[in-house]
XYZ file of C-alpha atoms in Angstrom:
200
model
C 20.514 24.334 21.536
C 17.104 25.981 21.083
C 17.626 25.978 17.320
C 18.196 22.194 17.352
C 14.933 21.652 19.261
C 13.036 23.843 16.787
C 14.531 21.871 13.869
C 13.560 18.555 15.529
C 9.994 19.746 16.157
C 9.778 20.914 12.520
C 10.946 17.495 11.228
C 8.415 15.651 13.443
C 5.624 17.988 12.323
C 6.493 17.496 8.630
C 6.611 13.703 9.082
C 3.261 13.704 10.862
C 1.681 15.947 8.223
C 3.129 13.767 5.440
C 1.641 10.610 6.939
C -1.727 12.300 7.355
C -1.671 13.476 3.739
C -0.806 9.969 2.537
C -3.641 8.477 4.586
C -6.086 11.078 3.262
C -5.064 10.418 -0.341
C -5.391 6.645 0.084
C -8.745 6.997 1.849
C -10.139 9.371 -0.782
C -9.177 7.031 -3.624
C -10.657 3.972 -1.901
C -13.876 5.889 -1.258
C -13.996 7.109 -4.876
C -13.576 3.614 -6.341
C -16.514 2.507 -8.495
C -16.290 -1.052 -7.177
C -17.436 -1.418 -3.590
C -16.902 -4.677 -1.742
C -19.222 -5.759 1.062
C -17.551 -6.721 4.328
C -19.193 -9.864 5.657
C -16.688 -10.805 8.366
C -17.755 -9.473 11.788
C -14.173 -8.857 12.953
C -13.402 -6.719 9.901
C -16.721 -4.911 10.340
C -15.823 -4.055 13.938
C -12.346 -2.844 12.961
C -13.878 -0.732 10.186
C -16.212 0.969 12.665
C -13.397 1.678 15.149
C -10.673 2.932 12.789
C -10.046 5.431 10.001
C -8.271 2.869 7.812
C -7.809 -0.907 7.888
C -5.246 -2.691 5.722
C -5.299 -6.494 5.734
C -3.642 -9.394 3.948
C -5.635 -12.633 3.912
C -4.601 -16.138 2.838
C -7.709 -18.132 1.931
C -7.611 -21.937 1.967
C -10.603 -23.800 0.560
C -9.134 -27.096 -0.711
C -8.647 -29.385 2.301
C -8.529 -27.320 5.472
C -10.942 -24.439 5.034
C -9.713 -21.307 6.790
C -8.648 -17.707 6.292
C -5.543 -16.254 7.934
C -5.337 -12.474 8.188
C -2.555 -10.042 9.030
C -4.303 -6.777 9.870
C -3.134 -3.185 10.337
C -5.612 -0.688 11.799
C -4.885 3.054 11.729
C -6.696 5.536 13.967
C -5.699 8.989 15.238
C -2.166 8.603 13.921
C -1.563 5.280 15.692
C -1.221 1.743 14.337
C -2.514 -1.486 15.848
C -1.900 -4.962 14.480
C -3.785 -8.232 14.640
C -3.246 -11.820 13.576
C -6.671 -13.299 12.870
C -7.339 -16.965 12.081
C -10.874 -17.803 10.973
C -11.953 -21.446 10.906
C -14.376 -22.200 8.049
C -14.652 -25.940 8.648
C -18.049 -27.519 9.254
C -18.816 -28.309 12.900
C -15.736 -26.284 13.955
C -13.340 -29.065 12.979
C -9.722 -27.887 12.730
C -8.035 -25.095 14.645
C -10.189 -22.593 16.565
C -10.906 -19.070 15.357
C -8.555 -16.634 17.121
C -7.769 -12.910 17.120
C -4.401 -11.965 18.596
C -3.010 -8.424 18.965
C 0.406 -7.858 17.381
C 2.937 -5.110 17.992
C 3.323 -2.711 15.069
C 6.286 -0.402 14.532
C 4.845 3.046 13.718
C 7.606 3.900 11.232
C 6.984 0.629 9.352
C 3.232 1.288 9.266
C 3.779 4.814 7.984
C 6.226 3.532 5.347
C 3.616 1.018 4.153
C 1.037 3.805 3.910
C 3.465 5.788 1.768
C 4.164 2.716 -0.422
C 0.444 2.069 -0.968
C -0.150 5.684 -1.967
C 2.895 6.044 -4.213
C 2.002 2.831 -6.070
C -1.749 3.552 -6.246
C -2.708 0.287 -4.538
C -6.392 1.097 -5.036
C -5.950 0.376 -8.782
C -5.031 -3.320 -8.280
C -7.745 -5.376 -10.005
C -6.906 -8.959 -9.001
C -7.169 -12.035 -11.222
C -9.043 -11.566 -14.478
C -11.464 -13.879 -16.216
C -8.824 -14.458 -18.892
C -6.791 -16.696 -16.592
C -3.786 -16.225 -14.401
C -1.204 -15.677 -17.147
C -1.495 -13.048 -19.855
C 0.947 -15.110 -21.960
C -1.172 -18.126 -22.927
C 1.937 -20.015 -24.062
C 3.211 -20.221 -20.481
C 2.810 -23.644 -18.912
C 1.904 -22.475 -15.412
C -0.271 -24.973 -13.560
C -0.936 -25.534 -9.876
C -3.732 -27.327 -8.030
C -5.293 -26.848 -4.592
C -3.275 -23.718 -3.828
C -4.386 -20.894 -1.555
C -5.660 -17.543 -2.745
C -4.516 -14.246 -1.268
C -6.583 -11.105 -0.775
C -5.665 -7.500 0.001
C -8.233 -5.542 2.018
C -8.207 -1.734 1.899
C -11.014 -0.531 4.172
C -12.203 2.963 5.069
C -15.195 4.026 7.137
C -17.440 3.934 4.075
C -15.899 1.636 1.459
C -13.703 -1.399 0.951
C -11.605 -2.857 -1.852
C -10.390 -6.456 -1.769
C -8.529 -7.623 -4.890
C -7.463 -11.271 -4.797
C -5.090 -13.552 -6.689
C -4.927 -17.330 -6.827
C -1.452 -18.621 -5.817
C 0.034 -15.160 -6.436
C 3.677 -15.993 -5.633
C 3.618 -19.088 -7.875
C 2.119 -17.280 -10.849
C 4.285 -14.215 -10.319
C 7.379 -16.435 -10.559
C 6.005 -18.313 -13.596
C 4.442 -15.450 -15.570
C 5.192 -12.050 -14.005
C 2.548 -9.332 -14.261
C 2.901 -5.747 -13.034
C -0.203 -5.492 -10.828
C 0.241 -8.967 -9.368
C 3.858 -8.107 -8.616
C 2.718 -4.985 -6.753
C 0.133 -7.074 -4.881
C 2.820 -9.582 -3.806
C 5.187 -6.821 -2.664
C 2.422 -5.187 -0.578
C 1.289 -8.421 1.059
C 4.891 -9.298 1.935
C 5.316 -5.918 3.609
C 2.130 -6.445 5.647
C 3.278 -9.932 6.700
C 6.662 -8.510 7.768
C 5.055 -5.716 9.812
C 2.437 -7.885 11.539
C 4.438 -10.788 12.892
C 2.663 -14.087 13.587
C 3.536 -15.763 16.877
C 2.810 -19.208 15.494
C 1.372 -21.081 12.560
C -2.271 -21.960 12.159
C -4.015 -24.566 10.037
């Protein structure tokens, strides 16, 4: 019986150490990135100051209803917290109010995401290029007034935030490796941080 307890403690210790190593590797690579993105949103600034690592997926709408909807994961001292954050960008506060709602996060799912980000070197994602949304210029991929999506990777001292315009649409129309990785990561974040309702 004692042997089983020792084995269980060893497995938990290895898992904990593995997660810590993954977080350290991700953090080091974000901090070492040449590009540094300023964080202008006060909520993200506060989360940056309170946590070791913040991972967020944002859907940015600027066509008709101007807003940004975030799914946020914050990691500190081995624990995960989640938030659903809706930011109203409309003039005179027209539209739905800005809200920040805590969300339950499964620790195993958060740790698995951390592992996925590290294994796939998420810090290398560049976002849309100036050459357009499709590398194959012969593709007839057109969409108007769609939302953009942004991935935030934030440490205490640096932040990366690659973005893609209508990433799911263009990934279906003209697949590209980094955009495909971006879409898979943002889907994982959305699955982990569940939204209790829809916002406009």
